[in-house]
Tab-separated table of C-alpha atoms and ligand atoms in Angstrom:
chain	number	residue	atom	x	y	z
A	144	UNK	CA	40.307	-51.099	106.487
A	145	UNK	CA	42.429	-50.723	102.524
A	146	UNK	CA	45.261	-50.352	102.997
A	147	UNK	CA	48.193	-48.988	100.485
A	148	UNK	CA	51.500	-50.679	100.659
A	149	UNK	CA	54.267	-48.899	99.886
A	150	UNK	CA	56.272	-51.534	98.366
A	151	UNK	CA	59.241	-53.013	96.305
A	152	UNK	CA	60.997	-54.783	98.848
A	153	UNK	CA	61.516	-57.886	100.549
A	154	UNK	CA	60.073	-57.162	103.454
A	155	UNK	CA	57.170	-55.764	101.381
A	156	UNK	CA	56.904	-58.936	99.114
A	157	UNK	CA	56.719	-60.895	102.697
A	158	UNK	CA	54.276	-58.207	104.121
A	159	UNK	CA	51.956	-58.762	100.592
A	160	UNK	CA	52.063	-62.097	101.374
A	161	UNK	CA	50.413	-62.302	104.845
A	162	UNK	CA	48.439	-59.560	104.308
A	163	UNK	CA	47.049	-61.028	100.872
A	164	UNK	CA	46.221	-64.008	103.061
A	165	UNK	CA	44.209	-62.325	106.039
A	166	UNK	CA	41.414	-61.300	103.425
A	167	UNK	CA	42.180	-57.644	103.944
A	168	UNK	CA	41.390	-55.085	101.736
A	169	UNK	CA	45.208	-53.847	99.927
A	170	UNK	CA	47.069	-51.930	97.305
A	171	UNK	CA	51.017	-53.154	96.722
A	172	UNK	CA	52.963	-50.142	95.020
A	173	UNK	CA	55.766	-50.335	92.670
A	174	UNK	CA	57.816	-47.086	91.356
A	175	UNK	CA	58.662	-48.882	88.107
A	176	UNK	CA	61.959	-48.736	88.656
A	177	UNK	CA	62.658	-52.268	87.216
A	178	UNK	CA	60.940	-53.750	83.949
A	179	UNK	CA	59.362	-56.608	85.600
A	180	UNK	CA	58.489	-56.562	88.872
A	181	UNK	CA	58.150	-59.431	90.963
A	182	UNK	CA	53.730	-60.484	90.483
A	183	UNK	CA	51.648	-60.161	93.998
A	184	UNK	CA	49.001	-61.314	95.306
A	185	UNK	CA	47.225	-58.293	95.692
A	186	UNK	CA	46.331	-55.821	93.727
A	187	UNK	CA	49.269	-53.998	92.161
A	188	UNK	CA	49.800	-50.648	90.678
A	189	UNK	CA	53.232	-48.631	89.370
A	190	UNK	CA	54.588	-46.073	88.807
A	191	UNK	CA	55.215	-42.241	90.922
A	192	UNK	CA	52.129	-40.867	92.397
A	193	UNK	CA	53.514	-37.489	91.383
A	194	UNK	CA	54.987	-36.251	94.828
A	195	UNK	CA	53.148	-35.621	98.504
A	196	UNK	CA	50.039	-34.329	97.415
A	197	UNK	CA	49.203	-36.789	94.293
A	198	UNK	CA	49.636	-39.526	96.841
A	199	UNK	CA	47.701	-37.300	99.286
A	200	UNK	CA	44.676	-36.872	96.386
A	201	UNK	CA	44.783	-40.656	96.020
A	202	UNK	CA	44.354	-41.280	100.181
A	203	UNK	CA	41.172	-39.100	99.307
A	204	UNK	CA	40.447	-41.137	96.080
A	205	UNK	CA	40.599	-44.311	97.059
A	206	UNK	CA	39.904	-44.262	100.618
A	207	UNK	CA	42.718	-45.556	102.221
A	208	UNK	CA	42.938	-45.849	106.017
A	209	UNK	CA	46.512	-46.548	106.849
A	210	UNK	CA	49.292	-46.942	104.704
A	211	UNK	CA	52.415	-48.881	105.603
A	212	UNK	CA	56.072	-47.215	103.771
A	213	UNK	CA	57.500	-51.274	103.417
A	214	UNK	CA	60.354	-48.852	101.306
A	215	UNK	CA	63.982	-49.574	101.405
A	216	UNK	CA	65.527	-47.235	103.375
A	217	UNK	CA	67.559	-45.699	100.807
A	218	UNK	CA	64.021	-45.059	99.149
A	219	UNK	CA	64.319	-41.676	100.879
A	220	UNK	CA	62.253	-39.506	99.111
A	221	UNK	CA	58.358	-41.618	99.112
A	222	UNK	CA	59.250	-41.532	102.578
A	223	UNK	CA	59.198	-38.785	103.029
A	224	UNK	CA	56.349	-38.374	100.603
A	225	UNK	CA	54.291	-40.584	102.631
A	226	UNK	CA	54.947	-38.116	105.940
A	227	UNK	CA	53.729	-35.855	104.439
A	228	UNK	CA	50.862	-37.043	102.208
A	229	UNK	CA	48.742	-38.823	105.171
A	230	UNK	CA	49.729	-36.455	107.970
A	231	UNK	CA	48.254	-33.718	105.151
A	232	UNK	CA	45.138	-36.707	105.523
A	233	UNK	CA	45.531	-37.773	108.921
A	234	UNK	CA	46.176	-41.089	107.808
A	235	UNK	CA	47.539	-43.782	110.165
A	236	UNK	CA	51.601	-44.565	108.318
A	237	UNK	CA	53.810	-47.203	110.213
A	238	UNK	CA	56.933	-47.765	108.627
A	239	UNK	CA	58.819	-51.942	108.122
A	240	UNK	CA	62.427	-51.185	107.633
A	241	UNK	CA	64.944	-53.904	108.642
A	242	UNK	CA	67.841	-52.886	110.287
A	243	UNK	CA	71.550	-51.664	109.189
A	244	UNK	CA	74.394	-54.050	109.141
A	245	UNK	CA	76.753	-54.116	112.351
A	246	UNK	CA	80.206	-54.075	111.416
A	247	UNK	CA	81.972	-57.333	113.371
A	248	UNK	CA	84.651	-57.955	114.017
A	249	UNK	CA	86.060	-59.510	111.070
A	250	UNK	CA	84.452	-56.824	109.319
A	251	UNK	CA	86.747	-54.425	106.844
A	252	UNK	CA	84.894	-51.404	106.958
A	253	UNK	CA	85.020	-47.560	105.655
A	254	UNK	CA	81.641	-46.345	106.630
A	255	UNK	CA	81.172	-43.302	104.463
A	256	UNK	CA	78.173	-40.582	104.185
A	257	UNK	CA	77.455	-40.317	100.055
A	258	UNK	CA	78.087	-41.781	96.995
A	259	UNK	CA	80.747	-39.259	96.512
A	260	UNK	CA	82.206	-40.242	100.330
A	261	UNK	CA	82.595	-43.610	98.408
A	262	UNK	CA	84.561	-42.141	95.580
A	263	UNK	CA	86.529	-39.696	97.028
A	264	UNK	CA	86.813	-43.187	99.302
A	265	UNK	CA	88.582	-45.399	96.752
A	266	UNK	CA	92.116	-46.310	96.356
A	267	UNK	CA	94.042	-43.970	94.168
A	268	UNK	CA	96.782	-47.414	92.607
A	269	UNK	CA	93.917	-49.407	89.813
A	270	UNK	CA	92.004	-52.189	91.311
A	271	UNK	CA	89.392	-54.242	90.735
A	272	UNK	CA	86.576	-52.805	92.682
A	273	UNK	CA	82.870	-53.909	92.746
A	274	UNK	CA	80.063	-51.308	92.674
A	275	UNK	CA	76.915	-53.299	93.854
A	276	UNK	CA	74.804	-49.879	94.178
A	277	UNK	CA	72.571	-50.708	90.825
A	278	UNK	CA	71.780	-47.897	88.555
A	279	UNK	CA	71.332	-44.421	88.932
A	280	UNK	CA	74.323	-43.529	91.212
A	281	UNK	CA	76.972	-45.300	89.122
A	282	UNK	CA	78.201	-42.256	86.371
A	283	UNK	CA	80.513	-39.847	89.685
A	284	UNK	CA	82.688	-43.062	89.816
A	285	UNK	CA	83.964	-42.305	86.389
A	286	UNK	CA	86.110	-38.966	88.455
A	287	UNK	CA	87.773	-42.688	89.292
A	288	UNK	CA	88.248	-44.328	86.178
A	289	UNK	CA	91.072	-46.347	86.926
A	290	UNK	CA	89.706	-49.455	88.380
A	291	UNK	CA	88.377	-51.590	86.594
A	292	UNK	CA	84.554	-51.764	88.036
A	293	UNK	CA	82.242	-54.927	88.121
A	294	UNK	CA	78.601	-53.646	88.435
A	295	UNK	CA	75.191	-54.954	89.187
A	296	UNK	CA	71.718	-54.117	87.739
A	297	UNK	CA	68.621	-55.618	87.922
A	298	UNK	CA	67.847	-54.428	83.900
A	299	UNK	CA	70.376	-53.878	80.715
A	300	UNK	CA	71.976	-50.514	80.564
A	301	UNK	CA	70.082	-49.520	78.398
A	302	UNK	CA	72.900	-47.176	76.982
A	303	UNK	CA	76.642	-46.839	77.246
A	304	UNK	CA	78.230	-47.088	80.525
A	305	UNK	CA	79.695	-43.785	82.416
A	306	UNK	CA	83.599	-45.651	83.534
A	307	UNK	CA	85.855	-47.043	80.098
A	308	UNK	CA	87.442	-49.879	82.228
A	309	UNK	CA	83.463	-51.903	83.931
A	310	UNK	CA	81.772	-55.255	82.727
A	311	UNK	CA	78.115	-55.378	84.117
A	312	UNK	CA	76.205	-57.926	85.112
A	313	UNK	CA	72.942	-58.711	84.610
A	314	UNK	CA	70.474	-60.067	87.756
A	315	UNK	CA	68.368	-59.515	90.542
A	316	UNK	CA	68.237	-60.189	94.227
A	317	UNK	CA	68.016	-61.682	97.272
A	318	UNK	CA	72.003	-63.392	95.967
A	319	UNK	CA	73.873	-65.860	98.088
A	320	UNK	CA	77.254	-66.960	100.341
A	321	UNK	CA	78.170	-69.454	96.864
A	322	UNK	CA	77.063	-66.908	94.532
A	323	UNK	CA	79.131	-63.768	96.105
A	324	UNK	CA	81.787	-65.939	96.671
A	325	UNK	CA	81.957	-67.084	93.126
A	326	UNK	CA	81.653	-63.606	91.122
A	327	UNK	CA	84.392	-62.016	94.051
A	328	UNK	CA	86.658	-64.664	92.531
A	329	UNK	CA	86.520	-65.413	89.630
A	330	UNK	CA	86.780	-61.300	88.958
A	331	UNK	CA	89.609	-61.103	91.893
A	332	UNK	CA	87.499	-58.341	93.039
A	333	UNK	CA	89.960	-56.081	96.170
A	334	UNK	CA	86.868	-53.813	97.001
A	335	UNK	CA	82.916	-53.472	97.439
A	336	UNK	CA	81.350	-50.447	97.838
A	337	UNK	CA	77.634	-51.080	99.679
A	338	UNK	CA	74.962	-49.532	100.988
A	339	UNK	CA	74.048	-50.359	104.379
A	340	UNK	CA	70.010	-51.541	102.879
A	341	UNK	CA	69.912	-54.393	105.873
A	342	UNK	CA	67.899	-57.416	105.585
A	343	UNK	CA	69.164	-60.555	103.760
A	344	UNK	CA	68.773	-59.674	99.878
A	345	UNK	CA	72.174	-57.803	100.010
A	346	UNK	CA	73.490	-58.907	102.708
A	347	UNK	CA	75.443	-61.998	100.837
A	348	UNK	CA	78.460	-59.709	99.442
A	349	UNK	CA	78.662	-58.429	103.240
A	350	UNK	CA	79.635	-61.827	104.175
A	351	UNK	CA	81.320	-63.381	101.296
A	352	UNK	CA	83.836	-59.501	101.513
A	353	UNK	CA	83.908	-60.421	105.250
A	354	UNK	CA	84.922	-63.979	103.975
A	355	UNK	CA	87.825	-62.852	101.709
A	356	UNK	CA	88.703	-60.133	103.662
A	357	UNK	CA	88.450	-57.480	101.079
A	358	UNK	CA	87.634	-53.882	102.431
A	359	UNK	CA	84.260	-52.837	101.735
A	360	UNK	CA	82.992	-49.338	101.322
A	361	UNK	CA	80.060	-48.866	102.353
A	362	UNK	CA	77.762	-45.897	102.406
A	363	UNK	CA	75.368	-45.413	105.990
A	364	UNK	CA	71.979	-45.311	104.954
A	365	UNK	CA	70.531	-41.579	104.758
A	366	UNK	CA	68.433	-39.732	108.247
A	367	UNK	CA	64.310	-39.453	107.635
A	368	UNK	CA	62.242	-37.693	110.650
A	369	UNK	CA	60.660	-39.780	112.901
A	370	UNK	CA	57.630	-42.137	112.275
A	371	UNK	CA	56.025	-44.764	114.159
A	372	UNK	CA	58.312	-47.846	112.073
A	373	UNK	CA	58.607	-51.820	113.452
A	374	UNK	CA	60.374	-54.092	112.202
A	375	UNK	CA	59.041	-56.966	110.890
A	376	UNK	CA	56.118	-58.246	109.035
A	377	UNK	CA	54.320	-59.477	111.963
A	378	UNK	CA	54.476	-55.848	113.936
A	379	UNK	CA	52.473	-54.129	110.525
A	380	UNK	CA	49.701	-57.230	110.887
A	381	UNK	CA	49.510	-56.179	114.720
A	382	UNK	CA	49.851	-52.475	114.484
A	383	UNK	CA	46.872	-53.190	111.155
A	384	UNK	CA	44.230	-55.571	113.034
A	385	UNK	CA	45.375	-53.683	116.606
A	386	UNK	CA	46.353	-50.853	116.448
A	387	UNK	CA	46.026	-49.933	120.362
A	388	UNK	CA	48.820	-53.028	120.715
A	389	UNK	CA	52.005	-50.394	118.801
A	390	UNK	CA	50.431	-47.273	120.611
A	391	UNK	CA	49.491	-46.158	117.096
B	526	3Y8	C1	61.483	-52.171	91.984
B	526	3Y8	C2	61.561	-54.528	92.896
B	526	3Y8	C3	62.071	-59.474	95.868
B	526	3Y8	C4	62.889	-58.528	95.866
B	526	3Y8	C5	64.121	-58.198	95.725
B	526	3Y8	C6	66.445	-56.196	99.231
B	526	3Y8	C7	66.335	-57.275	98.103
B	526	3Y8	C8	66.799	-57.845	95.844
B	526	3Y8	C9	69.525	-55.968	96.621
B	526	3Y8	C10	73.680	-55.618	94.845
B	526	3Y8	C11	72.449	-54.866	95.896
B	526	3Y8	C12	69.760	-52.286	95.717
B	526	3Y8	C13	69.159	-51.913	94.646
B	526	3Y8	C14	68.664	-54.317	95.813
B	526	3Y8	C15	68.066	-55.400	96.224
B	526	3Y8	C16	66.481	-56.605	97.516
B	526	3Y8	C17	65.191	-56.545	96.332
B	526	3Y8	C18	67.144	-55.733	96.625
B	526	3Y8	C19	70.470	-54.225	95.657
B	526	3Y8	C20	63.378	-54.685	93.494
B	526	3Y8	C21	62.703	-54.344	93.176
B	526	3Y8	C22	62.768	-52.985	92.098
B	526	3Y8	C23	64.417	-52.873	92.942
B	526	3Y8	C24	65.293	-51.152	92.629
B	526	3Y8	C25	66.395	-50.774	92.359
B	526	3Y8	C26	67.453	-49.747	92.595
B	526	3Y8	C27	68.066	-50.182	93.203
B	526	3Y8	C28	68.237	-51.023	93.712
B	526	3Y8	C29	69.169	-52.902	92.341
B	526	3Y8	C30	61.279	-55.634	91.734
B	526	3Y8	C31	64.432	-55.545	92.835
B	526	3Y8	C32	71.419	-52.684	94.397
B	526	3Y8	C33	69.694	-50.984	96.519
B	526	3Y8	O1	67.793	-50.229	87.435
B	526	3Y8	C34	66.257	-49.254	88.201
B	526	3Y8	O2	66.051	-47.616	88.330
B	526	3Y8	C35	67.456	-50.240	89.827
B	526	3Y8	C36	67.077	-49.541	91.276
B	526	3Y8	C37	65.901	-48.719	93.213
B	526	3Y8	C38	69.177	-48.855	93.468
B	526	3Y8	C39	69.469	-48.705	92.375
B	526	3Y8	O3	69.826	-47.307	92.827
B	526	3Y8	O4	70.035	-48.251	91.772
B	526	3Y8	N1	66.431	-51.524	93.640
B	526	3Y8	N2	64.384	-53.050	93.377
B	526	3Y8	C40	61.281	-50.841	92.859
B	526	3Y8	C41	59.989	-50.077	92.131
B	526	3Y8	O5	59.752	-49.575	91.283
B	526	3Y8	O6	59.105	-49.333	93.253
B	526	3Y8	O7	61.599	-55.686	90.036
B	526	3Y8	O8	60.592	-56.562	91.645
B	526	3Y8	C42	63.894	-55.074	94.694
B	526	3Y8	C43	64.783	-55.814	95.201
B	526	3Y8	N3	66.243	-55.309	95.125
B	526	3Y8	O9	62.510	-60.687	96.444
B	526	3Y8	O10	61.967	-59.362	94.665
B	526	3Y8	O11	64.904	-56.057	99.451
B	526	3Y8	O12	66.274	-54.664	99.924
B	526	3Y8	N4	68.893	-53.398	94.789
B	526	3Y8	C44	70.526	-51.163	96.862
B	526	3Y8	O13	70.675	-52.776	98.758
B	526	3Y8	O14	71.807	-50.707	97.207
B	526	3Y8	C45	71.779	-55.028	94.871
B	526	3Y8	O15	73.077	-55.552	93.342
B	526	3Y8	O16	74.773	-57.052	95.576
B	527	NAP	P1	62.787	-42.562	95.953
B	527	NAP	O1	63.783	-41.671	95.744
B	527	NAP	O2	63.029	-42.799	97.261
B	527	NAP	O3	61.765	-41.987	95.572
B	527	NAP	C1	61.188	-41.095	94.312
B	527	NAP	C2	60.413	-41.213	93.679
B	527	NAP	O4	59.898	-42.249	93.269
B	527	NAP	C3	59.230	-40.780	94.469
B	527	NAP	O5	58.995	-39.384	94.939
B	527	NAP	C4	58.124	-41.458	93.439
B	527	NAP	O6	57.741	-40.743	93.132
B	527	NAP	C5	58.748	-42.229	93.412
B	527	NAP	N1	58.145	-43.636	94.043
B	527	NAP	C6	59.606	-44.675	95.577
B	527	NAP	N2	58.619	-45.762	95.261
B	527	NAP	C7	57.438	-45.887	94.977
B	527	NAP	C8	56.404	-46.986	95.780
B	527	NAP	N3	56.705	-48.120	96.418
B	527	NAP	N4	55.153	-46.438	95.170
B	527	NAP	C9	54.999	-46.008	94.123
B	527	NAP	N5	56.546	-45.265	93.589
B	527	NAP	C10	57.296	-44.348	94.231
B	527	NAP	O7	62.923	-44.405	95.389
B	527	NAP	P2	64.234	-44.922	94.429
B	527	NAP	O8	64.988	-45.206	96.128
B	527	NAP	O9	64.457	-44.482	94.119
B	527	NAP	O10	62.991	-46.887	94.629
B	527	NAP	C11	62.234	-46.775	93.872
B	527	NAP	C12	61.762	-48.072	94.330
B	527	NAP	O11	62.642	-48.891	94.435
B	527	NAP	C13	60.929	-47.908	95.648
B	527	NAP	O12	59.704	-48.786	96.538
B	527	NAP	C14	61.522	-48.711	96.394
B	527	NAP	O13	61.444	-49.862	98.101
B	527	NAP	C15	63.007	-49.705	95.525
B	527	NAP	N6	63.670	-49.379	95.855
B	527	NAP	C16	64.440	-48.578	96.122
B	527	NAP	C17	66.500	-49.474	96.289
B	527	NAP	C18	67.068	-48.142	96.979
B	527	NAP	O14	68.723	-48.573	96.945
B	527	NAP	N7	67.378	-47.395	96.950
B	527	NAP	C19	66.381	-50.424	96.653
B	527	NAP	C20	65.516	-51.620	96.626
B	527	NAP	C21	64.486	-51.401	96.167
B	527	NAP	P3	56.604	-39.564	93.092
B	527	NAP	O15	56.941	-38.189	93.517
B	527	NAP	O16	56.621	-39.224	91.886
B	527	NAP	O17	55.534	-40.438	94.077
């Protein structure tokens, strides 16, 4: 058995620890989006594959027998590529995917389909907005320059921000409820823009928004094609060692 773990999430990190502890032959893969990704207890590769074909070539070259897609729910391109490459090489694939956050009666969410709809859902009158969606999709918010934005990136911006009134926090998660409450109170945040990423690493801001009764523009998850998916590291290990149990 030789496993390729497509990583980059808290769940992937927990999986890597269990796979290493089980002594399985595995490689952890990062896209290389951040400057200093967390070290893994497995041999690690960093960088794209060159699309689905490149991933298929690597599967053949490295003789991977299994692929685990433990990437983020919004990382749709790599997930589609993994489906294509595993079909082309007849390699078993499972997705380790956390559930989306579910709105409770006390949540003030406005559900939107994508970034453009999130921009359109913002109030018109100037207010304080926490853009908790990373660095890759900030530019569309320049259409609403009247607001005071708080941004949060993992690495420093490396250039001017595309918003006239923006303050940048450089901080990687996982985040805590206390830290998020302090951030929102000290900056008088009224609105939050977030992706429905699910998991525990990013949900503290959602709990803080509920406690402070703030409005959250919640970007829905993109759709992915059907694939075998599990929600726990234990299920992945079961699939790797006893595939029949999961109907794989
Ligand atoms: C490179 C690996 C761990 C894993 C940490 C999780 C939790 C904290 C919350 C906010 C939201 C956001 C962002 C976020 C979270 C975890 C987890 C998660 C959101 C790292 C990581 C990589 C990335 C890539 C990065 C994106 C960005 C998104 C920041 C490592 C830390 C906003 C997603 O600068 C960039 O280009 C960053 C890009 C993709 C989304 C974006 O569009 O900017 N994640 N995040 C992975 C790779 O190279 O393959 O550096 O160690 C992983 C984690 N990020 O326990 O250590 O599992 O979700 N990551 C979102 O939810 O919207 C932050 O600020 O409140
Ligand atoms: P994406 O848009 O789905 O993928 C874009 C390209 O990045 C892929 O086609 C592939 O390049 C490369 N890539 C992505 N993940 C990779 C991996 N694990 N190993 C090797 N190459 C990878 O991806 P994304 O949304 O930018 O996310 C990039 C990474 O950040 C992923 O590992 C994801 O788990 C992590 N992450 C993303 C988010 C988010 O909000 N999107 C949040 C937390 C963590 P090639 O085409 O060259 O093969």
